[in-house]
Short mmCIF file of C-alpha atoms in Angstrom, two decimals:
data_model
loop_
_atom_site.label_atom_id
_atom_site.label_comp_id
_atom_site.label_asym_id
_atom_site.label_seq_id
_atom_site.Cartn_x
_atom_site.Cartn_y
_atom_site.Cartn_z
CA UNK D 1 -48.98 -41.21 253.56
CA UNK D 2 -47.70 -43.32 255.28
CA UNK D 3 -49.55 -46.06 258.06
CA UNK D 4 -52.44 -43.43 258.64
CA UNK D 5 -50.49 -40.68 259.09
CA UNK D 6 -50.19 -37.36 257.49
CA UNK D 7 -47.06 -34.79 257.24
CA UNK D 8 -45.67 -31.43 256.29
CA UNK D 9 -42.23 -29.76 256.82
CA UNK D 10 -41.68 -26.40 257.13
CA UNK D 11 -43.43 -23.47 255.48
CA UNK D 12 -44.66 -20.37 257.04
CA UNK D 13 -47.57 -19.36 259.09
CA UNK D 14 -49.83 -17.37 257.68
CA UNK D 15 -52.18 -14.92 258.99
CA UNK D 16 -54.25 -13.87 256.54
CA UNK D 17 -55.67 -10.21 257.01
CA UNK D 18 -54.50 -10.12 260.78
CA UNK D 19 -51.10 -7.51 259.46
CA UNK D 20 -49.12 -10.00 261.08
CA UNK D 21 -45.98 -11.08 259.57
CA UNK D 22 -45.69 -14.29 258.27
CA UNK D 23 -43.21 -16.82 259.53
CA UNK D 24 -41.12 -19.44 258.13
CA UNK D 25 -41.07 -22.84 260.50
CA UNK D 26 -38.50 -25.19 261.62
CA UNK D 27 -40.99 -27.80 262.11
CA UNK D 28 -42.68 -31.37 260.92
CA UNK D 29 -46.01 -31.81 261.84
CA UNK D 30 -47.53 -35.54 261.98
CA UNK D 31 -51.48 -36.06 261.56
CA UNK D 32 -52.96 -39.24 263.05
CA UNK D 33 -56.00 -39.62 260.71
CA UNK D 34 -57.54 -42.15 263.20
CA UNK D 35 -57.18 -40.66 266.15
CA UNK D 36 -57.03 -37.16 264.72
CA UNK D 37 -54.02 -36.05 266.89
CA UNK D 38 -51.89 -33.51 265.65
CA UNK D 39 -47.80 -34.20 266.98
CA UNK D 40 -45.03 -31.15 266.22
CA UNK D 41 -41.29 -31.85 266.27
CA UNK D 42 -38.83 -29.13 265.68
CA UNK D 43 -36.38 -30.13 263.12
CA UNK D 44 -32.61 -30.18 263.07
CA UNK D 45 -32.06 -27.46 260.95
CA UNK D 46 -33.40 -24.33 259.50
CA UNK D 47 -36.95 -23.27 258.88
CA UNK D 48 -38.00 -24.16 255.07
CA UNK D 49 -40.18 -23.34 253.00
CA UNK D 50 -41.31 -23.80 249.38
CA UNK D 51 -39.23 -27.52 249.17
CA UNK D 52 -40.87 -30.76 248.34
CA UNK D 53 -41.44 -33.80 250.56
CA UNK D 54 -41.70 -37.68 249.05
CA UNK D 55 -43.04 -40.87 251.16
CA UNK D 56 -40.61 -44.06 250.64
CA UNK D 57 -41.66 -47.68 252.04
CA UNK D 58 -38.24 -48.66 253.42
CA UNK D 59 -37.49 -49.47 257.17
CA UNK D 60 -40.30 -49.92 259.68
CA UNK D 61 -42.28 -47.19 259.30
CA UNK D 62 -41.45 -45.92 256.22
CA UNK D 63 -39.19 -42.49 255.77
CA UNK D 64 -39.53 -38.96 254.26
CA UNK D 65 -37.36 -37.46 251.88
CA UNK D 66 -37.07 -33.39 251.79
CA UNK D 67 -34.92 -31.43 249.71
CA UNK D 68 -34.87 -28.19 247.51
CA UNK D 69 -36.87 -24.76 248.82
CA UNK D 70 -35.18 -22.60 250.98
CA UNK D 71 -33.62 -22.28 254.55
CA UNK D 72 -33.73 -19.62 256.80
CA UNK D 73 -30.62 -19.60 259.29
CA UNK D 74 -32.50 -18.03 262.21
CA UNK D 75 -36.30 -18.54 262.74
CA UNK D 76 -37.89 -15.68 261.56
CA UNK D 77 -35.01 -13.86 260.83
CA UNK D 78 -33.87 -12.50 257.02
CA UNK D 79 -30.92 -14.10 254.91
CA UNK D 80 -32.94 -16.98 252.77
CA UNK D 81 -30.60 -19.09 251.13
CA UNK D 82 -31.55 -21.70 248.39
CA UNK D 83 -30.79 -25.06 249.55
CA UNK D 84 -28.61 -27.31 247.55
CA UNK D 85 -29.72 -30.72 245.91
CA UNK D 86 -26.21 -32.14 246.91
CA UNK D 87 -28.09 -32.76 250.05
CA UNK D 88 -30.92 -34.35 251.45
CA UNK D 89 -32.74 -34.96 254.50
CA UNK D 90 -33.97 -38.14 255.81
CA UNK D 91 -36.42 -38.22 258.17
CA UNK D 92 -37.01 -42.09 260.02
CA UNK D 93 -40.95 -41.96 260.86
CA UNK D 94 -40.68 -44.91 263.22
CA UNK D 95 -37.81 -43.31 265.08
CA UNK D 96 -38.62 -39.94 264.82
CA UNK D 97 -35.44 -38.82 263.44
CA UNK D 98 -33.40 -36.87 260.63
CA UNK D 99 -30.07 -37.58 259.02
CA UNK D 100 -28.54 -35.63 255.77
CA UNK D 101 -27.51 -37.66 252.99
CA UNK D 102 -25.19 -36.30 250.31
CA UNK D 103 -25.90 -36.80 246.57
CA UNK D 104 -24.32 -37.23 242.89
CA UNK D 105 -24.50 -35.61 240.08
CA UNK D 106 -24.86 -36.32 235.90
CA UNK D 107 -22.05 -34.93 234.75
CA UNK D 108 -23.24 -35.26 231.19
CA UNK D 109 -25.96 -32.70 232.27
CA UNK D 110 -22.98 -29.91 232.79
CA UNK D 111 -22.93 -29.56 228.70
CA UNK D 112 -26.58 -28.78 228.16
CA UNK D 113 -28.20 -25.24 228.84
CA UNK D 114 -30.22 -26.33 232.19
CA UNK D 115 -29.98 -25.09 235.86
CA UNK D 116 -27.69 -27.48 237.17
CA UNK D 117 -24.19 -27.17 238.83
CA UNK D 118 -20.60 -27.87 238.48
CA UNK D 119 -20.75 -31.10 239.75
CA UNK D 120 -24.34 -32.28 237.75
CA UNK D 121 -26.54 -31.41 240.63
CA UNK D 122 -29.76 -30.07 239.99
CA UNK D 123 -29.54 -25.96 240.48
CA UNK D 124 -31.46 -24.90 243.54
CA UNK D 125 -34.74 -23.78 243.08
CA UNK D 126 -38.52 -23.12 244.58
CA UNK D 127 -41.89 -25.03 244.38
CA UNK D 128 -40.63 -28.58 242.27
CA UNK D 129 -43.09 -30.83 242.27
CA UNK D 130 -42.04 -34.81 242.96
CA UNK D 131 -43.13 -37.97 243.55
CA UNK D 132 -41.45 -41.62 244.04
CA UNK D 133 -41.37 -44.15 242.37
CA UNK D 134 -40.76 -48.15 243.60
CA UNK D 135 -38.71 -50.21 241.03
CA UNK D 136 -37.42 -53.47 242.06
CA UNK D 137 -38.52 -56.50 244.16
CA UNK D 138 -38.17 -57.33 247.95
CA UNK D 139 -34.59 -58.50 247.27
CA UNK D 140 -33.78 -55.58 245.32
CA UNK D 141 -36.20 -52.81 246.68
CA UNK D 142 -34.91 -49.40 244.86
CA UNK D 143 -36.71 -45.75 244.05
CA UNK D 144 -37.24 -43.39 241.73
CA UNK D 145 -37.53 -39.97 243.02
CA UNK D 146 -39.23 -37.98 239.43
CA UNK D 147 -38.43 -33.77 240.07
CA UNK D 148 -40.39 -31.59 237.79
CA UNK D 149 -40.01 -27.87 237.04
CA UNK D 150 -39.57 -25.50 239.84
CA UNK D 151 -38.27 -21.79 239.55
CA UNK D 152 -35.42 -19.12 240.81
CA UNK D 153 -36.19 -15.63 240.41
CA UNK D 154 -36.86 -14.62 237.08
CA UNK D 155 -36.43 -18.48 235.23
CA UNK D 156 -38.76 -21.07 235.31
CA UNK D 157 -36.46 -24.52 235.05
CA UNK D 158 -38.31 -26.98 232.41
CA UNK D 159 -36.28 -29.92 233.13
CA UNK D 160 -37.07 -33.44 234.36
CA UNK D 161 -34.72 -35.00 237.21
CA UNK D 162 -34.91 -38.24 238.47
CA UNK D 163 -33.34 -38.71 241.84
CA UNK D 164 -31.90 -42.80 241.91
CA UNK D 165 -32.15 -44.52 245.33
CA UNK D 166 -30.21 -46.32 247.40
CA UNK D 167 -27.52 -44.93 244.91
CA UNK D 168 -28.65 -41.17 245.75
CA UNK D 169 -27.50 -40.30 242.18
CA UNK D 170 -29.55 -37.26 240.09
CA UNK D 171 -30.02 -38.01 236.30
CA UNK D 172 -31.42 -35.59 233.85
CA UNK D 173 -33.86 -37.15 231.91
CA UNK D 174 -35.99 -33.94 230.27
CA UNK D 175 -34.81 -30.58 229.59
CA UNK D 176 -36.28 -27.88 227.24
CA UNK D 177 -34.61 -24.31 227.31
CA UNK D 178 -35.17 -22.77 230.67
CA UNK D 179 -37.40 -19.42 230.10
CA UNK D 180 -38.23 -16.12 231.85
CA UNK D 181 -41.27 -16.73 234.46
CA UNK D 182 -42.52 -13.17 232.88
CA UNK D 183 -43.25 -14.21 229.78
CA UNK D 184 -46.69 -15.95 229.29
CA UNK D 185 -46.01 -18.01 225.63
CA UNK D 186 -45.22 -20.74 227.04
CA UNK D 187 -46.23 -23.52 229.69
CA UNK D 188 -45.38 -22.76 232.98
CA UNK D 189 -43.55 -25.85 235.08
CA UNK D 190 -43.18 -23.25 238.28
CA UNK D 191 -46.36 -24.25 239.95
CA UNK D 192 -47.26 -27.48 239.31
CA UNK D 193 -47.98 -31.19 240.91
CA UNK D 194 -46.93 -34.67 240.13
CA UNK D 195 -48.90 -37.82 240.43
CA UNK D 196 -48.20 -41.45 240.13
CA UNK D 197 -50.45 -43.88 238.04
CA UNK D 198 -50.22 -47.41 237.06
CA UNK D 199 -47.10 -47.03 234.71
CA UNK D 200 -47.11 -43.56 234.24
CA UNK D 201 -46.24 -40.17 236.00
CA UNK D 202 -48.28 -37.70 234.96
#
């Protein structure tokens, strides 16, 4: 939510029982809660599904950070690929513009049994949950974006990562053994949600 606006990024059309094929979208939707109007904009990247988006109160009207999930190179086509966390997409709400931002990783995480690539950046995943926490004051404003869980194929990721901004560095802050999602004996982090309350992330 930003200045009376709500957003969605990507996703798929859902036709229910009409027998039509679901179609991934390379769109961003802006909803004005005052006028009840929708604006639909095309994104400069492929159709994205099962990712995560957070709002940061920076700049004129704020920005959206979009990361994770899968991307279809051709809208409606096959061949979806995991989106790497080495680049996140940033949407400037006032300017209606996107740009890609490179990130760095936590090299100490490479020696741990977690979902991490060679550069210490989280392994690609579907449906991670995330929340942005503002830190610092007006002169040194910064954010920590917490990301929990997600899954890929038969593996649920039992991890908490933090993306620090403005350094755009990923840090692993908590992990446990990632498990086969077909088991039912442990807590499932594959489809969860995070919320911010005073002094806590739940």
